[in-house]
């Protein structure tokens, strides 16, 4: 068993990575594409990273749905 404690940044990075992969799988595109979209819209830092404490307690499906919704809202607001 691995008893090495993980830093907060390591936990957040692992969680963010799994979110990116889950959204990419659901949307049928590459993880790189989703990463770039999340960076561009600041959702990676200002949503996934900042709200890690709450998000990581939710189901994967719920978090994936929320991220996709937030991404759509940000993309639509950029078009206006």
Short mmCIF file of N, CA and C in Angstrom, two decimals:
data_model
loop_
_atom_site.label_atom_id
_atom_site.label_comp_id
_atom_site.label_asym_id
_atom_site.label_seq_id
_atom_site.Cartn_x
_atom_site.Cartn_y
_atom_site.Cartn_z
N UNK A 1 0.85 -1.18 0.00
CA UNK A 1 0.00 0.00 0.00
C UNK A 1 0.89 1.24 0.00
N UNK A 2 0.47 2.26 -0.73
CA UNK A 2 1.22 3.50 -0.85
C UNK A 2 0.80 4.46 0.26
N UNK A 3 1.68 4.66 1.25
CA UNK A 3 1.36 5.54 2.37
C UNK A 3 1.98 6.92 2.23
N UNK A 4 2.47 7.25 1.05
CA UNK A 4 3.07 8.56 0.84
C UNK A 4 1.95 9.58 0.73
N UNK A 5 1.99 10.60 1.59
CA UNK A 5 0.93 11.62 1.51
C UNK A 5 1.06 12.44 0.23
N UNK A 6 -0.07 12.79 -0.33
CA UNK A 6 -0.09 13.60 -1.54
C UNK A 6 -0.35 15.05 -1.18
N UNK A 7 0.30 15.95 -1.90
CA UNK A 7 0.06 17.36 -1.66
C UNK A 7 -1.29 17.75 -2.24
N UNK A 8 -1.79 18.87 -1.79
CA UNK A 8 -3.06 19.39 -2.30
C UNK A 8 -2.98 19.60 -3.81
N UNK A 9 -1.86 20.11 -4.28
CA UNK A 9 -1.70 20.35 -5.72
C UNK A 9 -1.72 19.04 -6.51
N UNK A 10 -1.11 18.00 -5.97
CA UNK A 10 -1.13 16.70 -6.65
C UNK A 10 -2.56 16.16 -6.75
N UNK A 11 -3.30 16.28 -5.67
CA UNK A 11 -4.69 15.80 -5.68
C UNK A 11 -5.54 16.59 -6.67
N UNK A 12 -5.38 17.91 -6.67
CA UNK A 12 -6.15 18.76 -7.59
C UNK A 12 -5.77 18.48 -9.04
N UNK A 13 -4.49 18.27 -9.29
CA UNK A 13 -4.04 18.00 -10.66
C UNK A 13 -4.59 16.67 -11.15
N UNK A 14 -4.57 15.66 -10.31
CA UNK A 14 -5.12 14.35 -10.67
C UNK A 14 -6.61 14.46 -10.94
N UNK A 15 -7.31 15.19 -10.08
CA UNK A 15 -8.75 15.37 -10.26
C UNK A 15 -9.05 16.12 -11.55
N UNK A 16 -8.33 17.21 -11.80
CA UNK A 16 -8.54 18.00 -13.02
C UNK A 16 -8.30 17.14 -14.25
N UNK A 17 -7.27 16.34 -14.21
CA UNK A 17 -6.96 15.46 -15.34
C UNK A 17 -8.09 14.47 -15.59
N UNK A 18 -8.63 13.90 -14.53
CA UNK A 18 -9.72 12.95 -14.71
C UNK A 18 -10.98 13.65 -15.22
N UNK A 19 -11.20 14.89 -14.80
CA UNK A 19 -12.34 15.66 -15.32
C UNK A 19 -12.19 15.92 -16.81
N UNK A 20 -11.00 16.32 -17.21
CA UNK A 20 -10.72 16.59 -18.62
C UNK A 20 -10.97 15.34 -19.45
N UNK A 21 -10.47 14.21 -19.00
CA UNK A 21 -10.65 12.95 -19.73
C UNK A 21 -12.12 12.56 -19.80
N UNK A 22 -12.85 12.76 -18.72
CA UNK A 22 -14.27 12.40 -18.69
C UNK A 22 -15.09 13.28 -19.64
N UNK A 23 -14.82 14.58 -19.63
CA UNK A 23 -15.53 15.49 -20.53
C UNK A 23 -15.19 15.17 -21.98
N UNK A 24 -13.93 14.91 -22.26
CA UNK A 24 -13.51 14.58 -23.63
C UNK A 24 -14.20 13.32 -24.12
N UNK A 25 -14.26 12.32 -23.28
CA UNK A 25 -14.91 11.05 -23.64
C UNK A 25 -16.39 11.31 -23.95
N UNK A 26 -17.04 12.07 -23.10
CA UNK A 26 -18.47 12.36 -23.28
C UNK A 26 -18.73 13.17 -24.54
N UNK A 27 -17.83 14.12 -24.84
CA UNK A 27 -18.03 15.00 -26.00
C UNK A 27 -17.44 14.44 -27.29
N UNK A 28 -16.74 13.32 -27.18
CA UNK A 28 -16.19 12.66 -28.36
C UNK A 28 -15.04 13.42 -28.99
N UNK A 29 -14.21 14.03 -28.17
CA UNK A 29 -13.05 14.74 -28.70
C UNK A 29 -11.83 14.42 -27.83
N UNK A 30 -10.70 14.98 -28.19
CA UNK A 30 -9.47 14.66 -27.47
C UNK A 30 -9.38 15.40 -26.14
N UNK A 31 -8.65 14.82 -25.22
CA UNK A 31 -8.41 15.46 -23.93
C UNK A 31 -7.65 16.77 -24.12
N UNK A 32 -6.76 16.81 -25.10
CA UNK A 32 -6.01 18.04 -25.37
C UNK A 32 -6.95 19.16 -25.78
N UNK A 33 -7.92 18.85 -26.63
CA UNK A 33 -8.89 19.85 -27.06
C UNK A 33 -9.69 20.40 -25.88
N UNK A 34 -10.14 19.52 -25.00
CA UNK A 34 -10.90 19.95 -23.82
C UNK A 34 -10.02 20.76 -22.89
N UNK A 35 -8.79 20.32 -22.68
CA UNK A 35 -7.86 21.07 -21.84
C UNK A 35 -7.71 22.50 -22.36
N UNK A 36 -7.51 22.64 -23.66
CA UNK A 36 -7.33 23.97 -24.25
C UNK A 36 -8.60 24.82 -24.10
N UNK A 37 -9.76 24.21 -24.27
CA UNK A 37 -11.02 24.95 -24.10
C UNK A 37 -11.21 25.39 -22.65
N UNK A 38 -10.89 24.51 -21.71
CA UNK A 38 -11.03 24.85 -20.29
C UNK A 38 -10.04 25.93 -19.88
N UNK A 39 -8.83 25.88 -20.43
CA UNK A 39 -7.84 26.94 -20.15
C UNK A 39 -8.31 28.27 -20.72
N UNK A 40 -8.77 28.25 -21.97
CA UNK A 40 -9.19 29.47 -22.66
C UNK A 40 -10.35 30.15 -21.93
N UNK A 41 -11.26 29.37 -21.40
CA UNK A 41 -12.43 29.92 -20.72
C UNK A 41 -12.21 30.10 -19.22
N UNK A 42 -11.02 29.82 -18.74
CA UNK A 42 -10.63 29.93 -17.33
C UNK A 42 -11.36 28.96 -16.41
N UNK A 43 -12.06 27.99 -16.97
CA UNK A 43 -12.77 27.03 -16.14
C UNK A 43 -11.83 26.07 -15.41
N UNK A 44 -10.68 25.82 -15.98
CA UNK A 44 -9.73 24.92 -15.33
C UNK A 44 -9.30 25.50 -13.98
N UNK A 45 -8.88 26.75 -13.99
CA UNK A 45 -8.41 27.38 -12.75
C UNK A 45 -9.55 27.87 -11.87
N UNK A 46 -10.53 28.54 -12.49
CA UNK A 46 -11.56 29.22 -11.72
C UNK A 46 -12.77 28.36 -11.38
N UNK A 47 -12.80 27.14 -11.84
CA UNK A 47 -13.91 26.24 -11.49
C UNK A 47 -13.38 24.91 -10.96
N UNK A 48 -12.73 24.15 -11.81
CA UNK A 48 -12.27 22.82 -11.39
C UNK A 48 -11.26 22.92 -10.25
N UNK A 49 -10.27 23.77 -10.42
CA UNK A 49 -9.21 23.89 -9.41
C UNK A 49 -9.73 24.57 -8.14
N UNK A 50 -10.41 25.71 -8.30
CA UNK A 50 -10.86 26.48 -7.14
C UNK A 50 -11.95 25.77 -6.33
N UNK A 51 -12.78 24.98 -6.99
CA UNK A 51 -13.88 24.31 -6.30
C UNK A 51 -13.64 22.81 -6.12
N UNK A 52 -12.38 22.43 -6.14
CA UNK A 52 -11.99 21.02 -5.97
C UNK A 52 -12.64 20.42 -4.72
N UNK A 53 -12.58 21.14 -3.60
CA UNK A 53 -13.09 20.60 -2.33
C UNK A 53 -14.54 20.16 -2.43
N UNK A 54 -15.34 20.88 -3.18
CA UNK A 54 -16.75 20.51 -3.36
C UNK A 54 -16.92 19.50 -4.48
N UNK A 55 -16.28 19.78 -5.61
CA UNK A 55 -16.48 18.94 -6.80
C UNK A 55 -16.04 17.49 -6.59
N UNK A 56 -14.94 17.28 -5.87
CA UNK A 56 -14.44 15.90 -5.76
C UNK A 56 -15.34 15.01 -4.90
N UNK A 57 -16.32 15.61 -4.23
CA UNK A 57 -17.26 14.81 -3.44
C UNK A 57 -18.48 14.40 -4.25
N UNK A 58 -18.62 14.95 -5.46
CA UNK A 58 -19.76 14.66 -6.32
C UNK A 58 -19.47 13.45 -7.22
N UNK A 59 -20.51 12.91 -7.81
CA UNK A 59 -20.32 11.79 -8.72
C UNK A 59 -19.62 12.26 -9.99
N UNK A 60 -18.92 11.36 -10.63
CA UNK A 60 -18.21 11.69 -11.88
C UNK A 60 -19.20 12.21 -12.92
N UNK A 61 -20.37 11.57 -13.02
CA UNK A 61 -21.38 11.98 -13.99
C UNK A 61 -21.85 13.41 -13.72
N UNK A 62 -22.11 13.73 -12.48
CA UNK A 62 -22.57 15.07 -12.10
C UNK A 62 -21.51 16.12 -12.42
N UNK A 63 -20.28 15.86 -12.06
CA UNK A 63 -19.19 16.80 -12.32
C UNK A 63 -19.01 16.99 -13.82
N UNK A 64 -19.05 15.91 -14.58
CA UNK A 64 -18.91 15.99 -16.03
C UNK A 64 -20.03 16.83 -16.63
N UNK A 65 -21.26 16.59 -16.19
CA UNK A 65 -22.40 17.39 -16.66
C UNK A 65 -22.20 18.87 -16.35
N UNK A 66 -21.77 19.17 -15.13
CA UNK A 66 -21.56 20.57 -14.72
C UNK A 66 -20.48 21.25 -15.56
N UNK A 67 -19.40 20.55 -15.80
CA UNK A 67 -18.31 21.14 -16.58
C UNK A 67 -18.76 21.40 -18.01
N UNK A 68 -19.47 20.47 -18.60
CA UNK A 68 -19.95 20.65 -19.97
C UNK A 68 -20.91 21.84 -20.04
N UNK A 69 -21.82 21.93 -19.07
CA UNK A 69 -22.76 23.07 -19.02
C UNK A 69 -22.00 24.39 -18.88
N UNK A 70 -21.05 24.43 -17.97
CA UNK A 70 -20.27 25.66 -17.74
C UNK A 70 -19.48 26.03 -18.99
N UNK A 71 -18.93 25.05 -19.66
CA UNK A 71 -18.17 25.29 -20.89
C UNK A 71 -19.08 25.87 -21.97
N UNK A 72 -20.27 25.32 -22.10
CA UNK A 72 -21.23 25.83 -23.08
C UNK A 72 -21.64 27.27 -22.77
N UNK A 73 -21.88 27.57 -21.50
CA UNK A 73 -22.25 28.93 -21.10
C UNK A 73 -21.12 29.90 -21.42
N UNK A 74 -19.90 29.53 -21.07
CA UNK A 74 -18.75 30.41 -21.35
C UNK A 74 -18.56 30.62 -22.85
N UNK A 75 -18.69 29.56 -23.62
CA UNK A 75 -18.52 29.68 -25.07
C UNK A 75 -19.61 30.57 -25.67
N UNK A 76 -20.84 30.42 -25.20
CA UNK A 76 -21.95 31.24 -25.70
C UNK A 76 -21.79 32.70 -25.32
N UNK A 77 -21.29 32.96 -24.12
CA UNK A 77 -21.11 34.36 -23.70
C UNK A 77 -19.97 35.02 -24.47
N UNK A 78 -19.00 34.24 -24.93
CA UNK A 78 -17.90 34.78 -25.73
C UNK A 78 -18.38 35.19 -27.12
N UNK A 79 -19.42 34.51 -27.61
CA UNK A 79 -19.94 34.80 -28.95
C UNK A 79 -20.70 36.12 -29.01
N UNK A 80 -21.18 36.56 -27.87
CA UNK A 80 -22.01 37.78 -27.83
C UNK A 80 -21.16 39.02 -27.88
#
